[in-house]
PDB file of C-alpha atoms in Angstrom:
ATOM      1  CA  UNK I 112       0.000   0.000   0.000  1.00  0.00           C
ATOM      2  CA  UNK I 113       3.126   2.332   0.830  1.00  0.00           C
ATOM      3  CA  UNK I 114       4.659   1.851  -2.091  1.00  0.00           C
ATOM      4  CA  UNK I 115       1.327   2.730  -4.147  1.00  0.00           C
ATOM      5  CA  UNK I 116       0.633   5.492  -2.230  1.00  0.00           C
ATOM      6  CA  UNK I 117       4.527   7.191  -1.736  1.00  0.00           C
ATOM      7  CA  UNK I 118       4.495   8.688  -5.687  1.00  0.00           C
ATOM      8  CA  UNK I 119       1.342  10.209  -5.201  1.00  0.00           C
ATOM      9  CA  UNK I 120       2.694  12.679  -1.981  1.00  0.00           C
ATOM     10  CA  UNK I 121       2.704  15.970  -3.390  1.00  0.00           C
ATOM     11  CA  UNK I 122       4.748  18.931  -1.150  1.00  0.00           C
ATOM     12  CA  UNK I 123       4.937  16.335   1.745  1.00  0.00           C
ATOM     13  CA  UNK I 124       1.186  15.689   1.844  1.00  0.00           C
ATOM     14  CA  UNK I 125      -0.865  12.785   0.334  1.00  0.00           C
ATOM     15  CA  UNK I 126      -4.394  13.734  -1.043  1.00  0.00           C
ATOM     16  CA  UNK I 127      -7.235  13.595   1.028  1.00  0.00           C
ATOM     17  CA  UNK I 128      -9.044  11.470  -1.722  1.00  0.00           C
ATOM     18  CA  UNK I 129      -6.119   9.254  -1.131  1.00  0.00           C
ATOM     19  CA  UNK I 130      -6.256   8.197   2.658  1.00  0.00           C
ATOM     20  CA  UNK I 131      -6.924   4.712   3.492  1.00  0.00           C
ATOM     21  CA  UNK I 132      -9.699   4.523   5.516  1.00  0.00           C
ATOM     22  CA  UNK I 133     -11.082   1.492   7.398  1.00  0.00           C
ATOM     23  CA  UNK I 134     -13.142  -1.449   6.153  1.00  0.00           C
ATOM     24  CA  UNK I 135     -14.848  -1.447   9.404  1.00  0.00           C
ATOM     25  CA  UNK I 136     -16.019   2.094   9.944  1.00  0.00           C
ATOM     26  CA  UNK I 137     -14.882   4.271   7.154  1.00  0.00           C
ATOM     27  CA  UNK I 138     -12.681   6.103   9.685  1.00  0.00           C
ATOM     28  CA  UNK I 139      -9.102   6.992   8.260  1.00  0.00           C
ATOM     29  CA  UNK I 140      -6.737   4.375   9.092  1.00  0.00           C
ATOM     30  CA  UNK I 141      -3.412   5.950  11.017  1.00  0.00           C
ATOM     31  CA  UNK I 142       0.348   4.426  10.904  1.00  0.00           C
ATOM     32  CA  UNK I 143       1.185   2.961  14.173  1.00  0.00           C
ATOM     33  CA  UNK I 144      -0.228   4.111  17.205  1.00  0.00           C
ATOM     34  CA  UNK I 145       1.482   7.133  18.395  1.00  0.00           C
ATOM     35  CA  UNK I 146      -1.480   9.745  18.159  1.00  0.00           C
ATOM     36  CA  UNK I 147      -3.423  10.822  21.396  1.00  0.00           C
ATOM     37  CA  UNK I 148      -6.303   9.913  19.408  1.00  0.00           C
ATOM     38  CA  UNK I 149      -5.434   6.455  19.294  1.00  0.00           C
ATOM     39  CA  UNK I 150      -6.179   6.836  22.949  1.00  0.00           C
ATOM     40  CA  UNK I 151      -8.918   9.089  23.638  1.00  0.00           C
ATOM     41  CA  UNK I 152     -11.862   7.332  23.859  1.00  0.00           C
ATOM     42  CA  UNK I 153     -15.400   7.910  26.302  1.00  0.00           C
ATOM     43  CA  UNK I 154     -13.544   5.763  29.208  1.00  0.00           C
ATOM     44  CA  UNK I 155      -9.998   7.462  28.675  1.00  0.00           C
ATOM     45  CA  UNK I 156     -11.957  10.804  29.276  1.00  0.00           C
ATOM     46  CA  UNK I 157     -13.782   9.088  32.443  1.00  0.00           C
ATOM     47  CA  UNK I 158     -10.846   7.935  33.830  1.00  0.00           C
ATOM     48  CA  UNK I 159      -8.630  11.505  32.906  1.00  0.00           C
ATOM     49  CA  UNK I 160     -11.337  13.241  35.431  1.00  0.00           C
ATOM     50  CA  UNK I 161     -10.561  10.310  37.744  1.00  0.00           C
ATOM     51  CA  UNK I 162      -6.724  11.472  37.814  1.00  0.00           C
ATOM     52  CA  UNK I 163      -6.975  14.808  38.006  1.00  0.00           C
ATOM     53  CA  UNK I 164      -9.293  14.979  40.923  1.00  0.00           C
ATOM     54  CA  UNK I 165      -6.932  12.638  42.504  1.00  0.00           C
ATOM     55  CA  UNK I 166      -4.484  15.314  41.562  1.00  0.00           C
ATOM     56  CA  UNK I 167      -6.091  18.138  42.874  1.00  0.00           C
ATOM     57  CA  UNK I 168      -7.065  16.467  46.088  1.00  0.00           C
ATOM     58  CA  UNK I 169      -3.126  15.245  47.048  1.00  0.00           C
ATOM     59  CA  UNK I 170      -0.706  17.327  44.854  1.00  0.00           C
ATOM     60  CA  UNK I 171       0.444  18.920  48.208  1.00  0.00           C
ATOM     61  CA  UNK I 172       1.159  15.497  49.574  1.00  0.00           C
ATOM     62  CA  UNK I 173       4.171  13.659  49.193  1.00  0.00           C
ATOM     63  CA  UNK I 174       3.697  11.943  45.537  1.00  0.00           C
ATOM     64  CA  UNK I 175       5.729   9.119  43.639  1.00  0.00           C
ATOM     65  CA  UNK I 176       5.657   8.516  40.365  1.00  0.00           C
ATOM     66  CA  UNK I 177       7.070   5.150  39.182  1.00  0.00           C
ATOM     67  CA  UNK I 178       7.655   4.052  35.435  1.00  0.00           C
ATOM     68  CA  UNK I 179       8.364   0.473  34.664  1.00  0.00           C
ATOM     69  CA  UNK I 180       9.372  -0.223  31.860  1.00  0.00           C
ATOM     70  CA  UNK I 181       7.992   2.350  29.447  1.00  0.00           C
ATOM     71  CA  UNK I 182       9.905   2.630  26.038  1.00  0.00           C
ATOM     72  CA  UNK I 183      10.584   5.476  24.019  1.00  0.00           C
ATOM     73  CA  UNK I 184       8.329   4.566  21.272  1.00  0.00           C
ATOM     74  CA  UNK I 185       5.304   6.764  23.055  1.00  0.00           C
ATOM     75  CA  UNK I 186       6.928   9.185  26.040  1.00  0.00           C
ATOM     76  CA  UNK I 187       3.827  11.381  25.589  1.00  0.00           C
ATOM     77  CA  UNK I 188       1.446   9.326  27.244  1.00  0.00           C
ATOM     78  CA  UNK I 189       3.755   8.489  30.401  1.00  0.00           C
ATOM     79  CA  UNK I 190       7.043   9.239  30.443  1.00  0.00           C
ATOM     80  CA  UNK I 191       6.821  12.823  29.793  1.00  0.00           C
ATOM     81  CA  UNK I 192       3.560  13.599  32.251  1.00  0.00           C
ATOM     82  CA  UNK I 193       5.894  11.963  34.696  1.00  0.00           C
ATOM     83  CA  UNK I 194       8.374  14.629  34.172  1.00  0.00           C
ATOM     84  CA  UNK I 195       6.132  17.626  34.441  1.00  0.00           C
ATOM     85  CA  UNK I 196       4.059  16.562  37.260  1.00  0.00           C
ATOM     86  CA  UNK I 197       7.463  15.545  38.716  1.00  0.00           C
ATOM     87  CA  UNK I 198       9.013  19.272  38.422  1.00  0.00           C
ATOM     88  CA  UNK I 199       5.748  21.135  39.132  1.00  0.00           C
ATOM     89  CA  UNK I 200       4.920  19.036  42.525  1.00  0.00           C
ATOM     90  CA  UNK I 201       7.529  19.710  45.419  1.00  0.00           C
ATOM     91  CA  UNK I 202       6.959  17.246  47.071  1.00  0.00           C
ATOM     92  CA  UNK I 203       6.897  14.665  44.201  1.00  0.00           C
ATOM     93  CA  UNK I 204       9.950  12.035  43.308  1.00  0.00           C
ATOM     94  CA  UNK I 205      10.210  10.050  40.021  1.00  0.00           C
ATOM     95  CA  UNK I 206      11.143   6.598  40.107  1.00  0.00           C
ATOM     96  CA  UNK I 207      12.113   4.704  36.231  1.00  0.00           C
ATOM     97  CA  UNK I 208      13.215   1.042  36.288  1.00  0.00           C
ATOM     98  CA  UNK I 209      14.077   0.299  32.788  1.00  0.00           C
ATOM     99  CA  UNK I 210      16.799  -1.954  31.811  1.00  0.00           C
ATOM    100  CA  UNK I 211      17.733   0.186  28.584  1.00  0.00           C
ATOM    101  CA  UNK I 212      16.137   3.335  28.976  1.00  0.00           C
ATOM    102  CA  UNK I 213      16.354   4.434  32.393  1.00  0.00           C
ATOM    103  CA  UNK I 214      16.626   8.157  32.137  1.00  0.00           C
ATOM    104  CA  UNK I 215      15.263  11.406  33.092  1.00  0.00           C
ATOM    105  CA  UNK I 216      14.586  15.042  32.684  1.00  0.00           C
ATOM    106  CA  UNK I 217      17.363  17.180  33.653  1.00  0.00           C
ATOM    107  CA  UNK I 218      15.022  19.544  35.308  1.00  0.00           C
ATOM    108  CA  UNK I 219      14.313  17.219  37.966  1.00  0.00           C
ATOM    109  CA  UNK I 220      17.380  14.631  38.382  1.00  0.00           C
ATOM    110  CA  UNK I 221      17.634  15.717  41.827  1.00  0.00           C
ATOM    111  CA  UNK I 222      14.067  13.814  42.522  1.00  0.00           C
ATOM    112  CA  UNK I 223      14.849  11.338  40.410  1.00  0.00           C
ATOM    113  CA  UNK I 224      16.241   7.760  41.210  1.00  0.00           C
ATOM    114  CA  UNK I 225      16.931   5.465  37.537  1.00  0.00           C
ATOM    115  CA  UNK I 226      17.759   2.008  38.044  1.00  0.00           C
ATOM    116  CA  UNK I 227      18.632   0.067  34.925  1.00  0.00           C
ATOM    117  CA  UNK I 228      18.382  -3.425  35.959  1.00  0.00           C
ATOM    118  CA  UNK I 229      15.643  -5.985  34.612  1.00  0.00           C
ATOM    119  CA  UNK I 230      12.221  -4.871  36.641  1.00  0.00           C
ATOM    120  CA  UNK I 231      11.356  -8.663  37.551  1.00  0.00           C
ATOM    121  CA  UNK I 232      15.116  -8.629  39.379  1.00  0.00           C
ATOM    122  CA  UNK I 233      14.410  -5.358  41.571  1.00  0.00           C
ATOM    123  CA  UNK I 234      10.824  -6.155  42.468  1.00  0.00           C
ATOM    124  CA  UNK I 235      12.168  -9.598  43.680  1.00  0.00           C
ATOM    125  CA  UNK I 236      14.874  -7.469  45.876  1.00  0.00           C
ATOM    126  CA  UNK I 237      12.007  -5.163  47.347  1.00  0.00           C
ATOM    127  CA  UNK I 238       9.647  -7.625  48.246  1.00  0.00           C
ATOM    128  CA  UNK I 239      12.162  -9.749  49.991  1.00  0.00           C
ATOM    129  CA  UNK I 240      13.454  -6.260  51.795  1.00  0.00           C
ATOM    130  CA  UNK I 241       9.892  -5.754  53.073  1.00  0.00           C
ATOM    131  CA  UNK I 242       9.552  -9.517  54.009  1.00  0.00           C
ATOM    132  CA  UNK I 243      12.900  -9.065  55.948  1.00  0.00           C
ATOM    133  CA  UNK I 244      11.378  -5.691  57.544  1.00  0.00           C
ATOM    134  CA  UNK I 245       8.198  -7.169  58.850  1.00  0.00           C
ATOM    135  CA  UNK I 246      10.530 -10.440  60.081  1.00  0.00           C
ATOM    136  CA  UNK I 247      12.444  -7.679  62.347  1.00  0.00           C
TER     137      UNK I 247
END
């Protein structure tokens, strides 16, 4: 389909006429799934009001945020809220445990703990710390 459709991109832009659209619903079909739209849906909406009221309610309390494992395929949709809510929330700390991509915004790498090990190994590690605690 590409290659059928890659001679007919005029100035960067294909033709509207020209847009694949789905068999299903006639909507236009998208390349991968990297668009907030791919998302945004009546229960992502029900669920966004969920998180911000939580939000509004605590963001004076002491907050972590913890990524597992998110790629850099789609930082938009975690990685990147992370950082801001990190930065904007004084009393927030970001935790990422990614064993290739364990990084963070400079802005807030002094609330910021990366560990770059595989995330089955340091969950194994906590929960035997807290066993061990509650043995004490």
């Amino acid at each position: 389909m590409v290659a059928k459709l890659l001679p007919k991109v005029k100035d960067h832009c294909l033709p509207t006429e020209l847009i694949p659209k789905s068999d299903i619903n006639g909507s236009e079909l998208i390349l991968g799934a990297r668009g907030p739209q791919f998302l945004e849906g009546k229960r992502y909406f029900e669920e966004h009001q969920k998180w911000n009221k939580f939000m509004a309610d605590h963001r004076s309390e002491k907050i972590l945020f913890l990524e597992m494992g998110v790629g850099r395929m789609t930082p938009m949709f975690i990685q990147e809220p992370f950082w801001k809510m990190t930065q904007y929330l004084k009393n927030s700390f970001y935790i990422n445990i990614n064993p290739k991509d364990a990084m963070t915004n400079r802005m807030i790498h002094d609330r910021s703990l990366l560990i770059g090990d595989d995330i089955n190994e340091v969950l194994k590690e906590v929960s035997a710390k807290i066993k061990e605690k509650d043995n004490d």
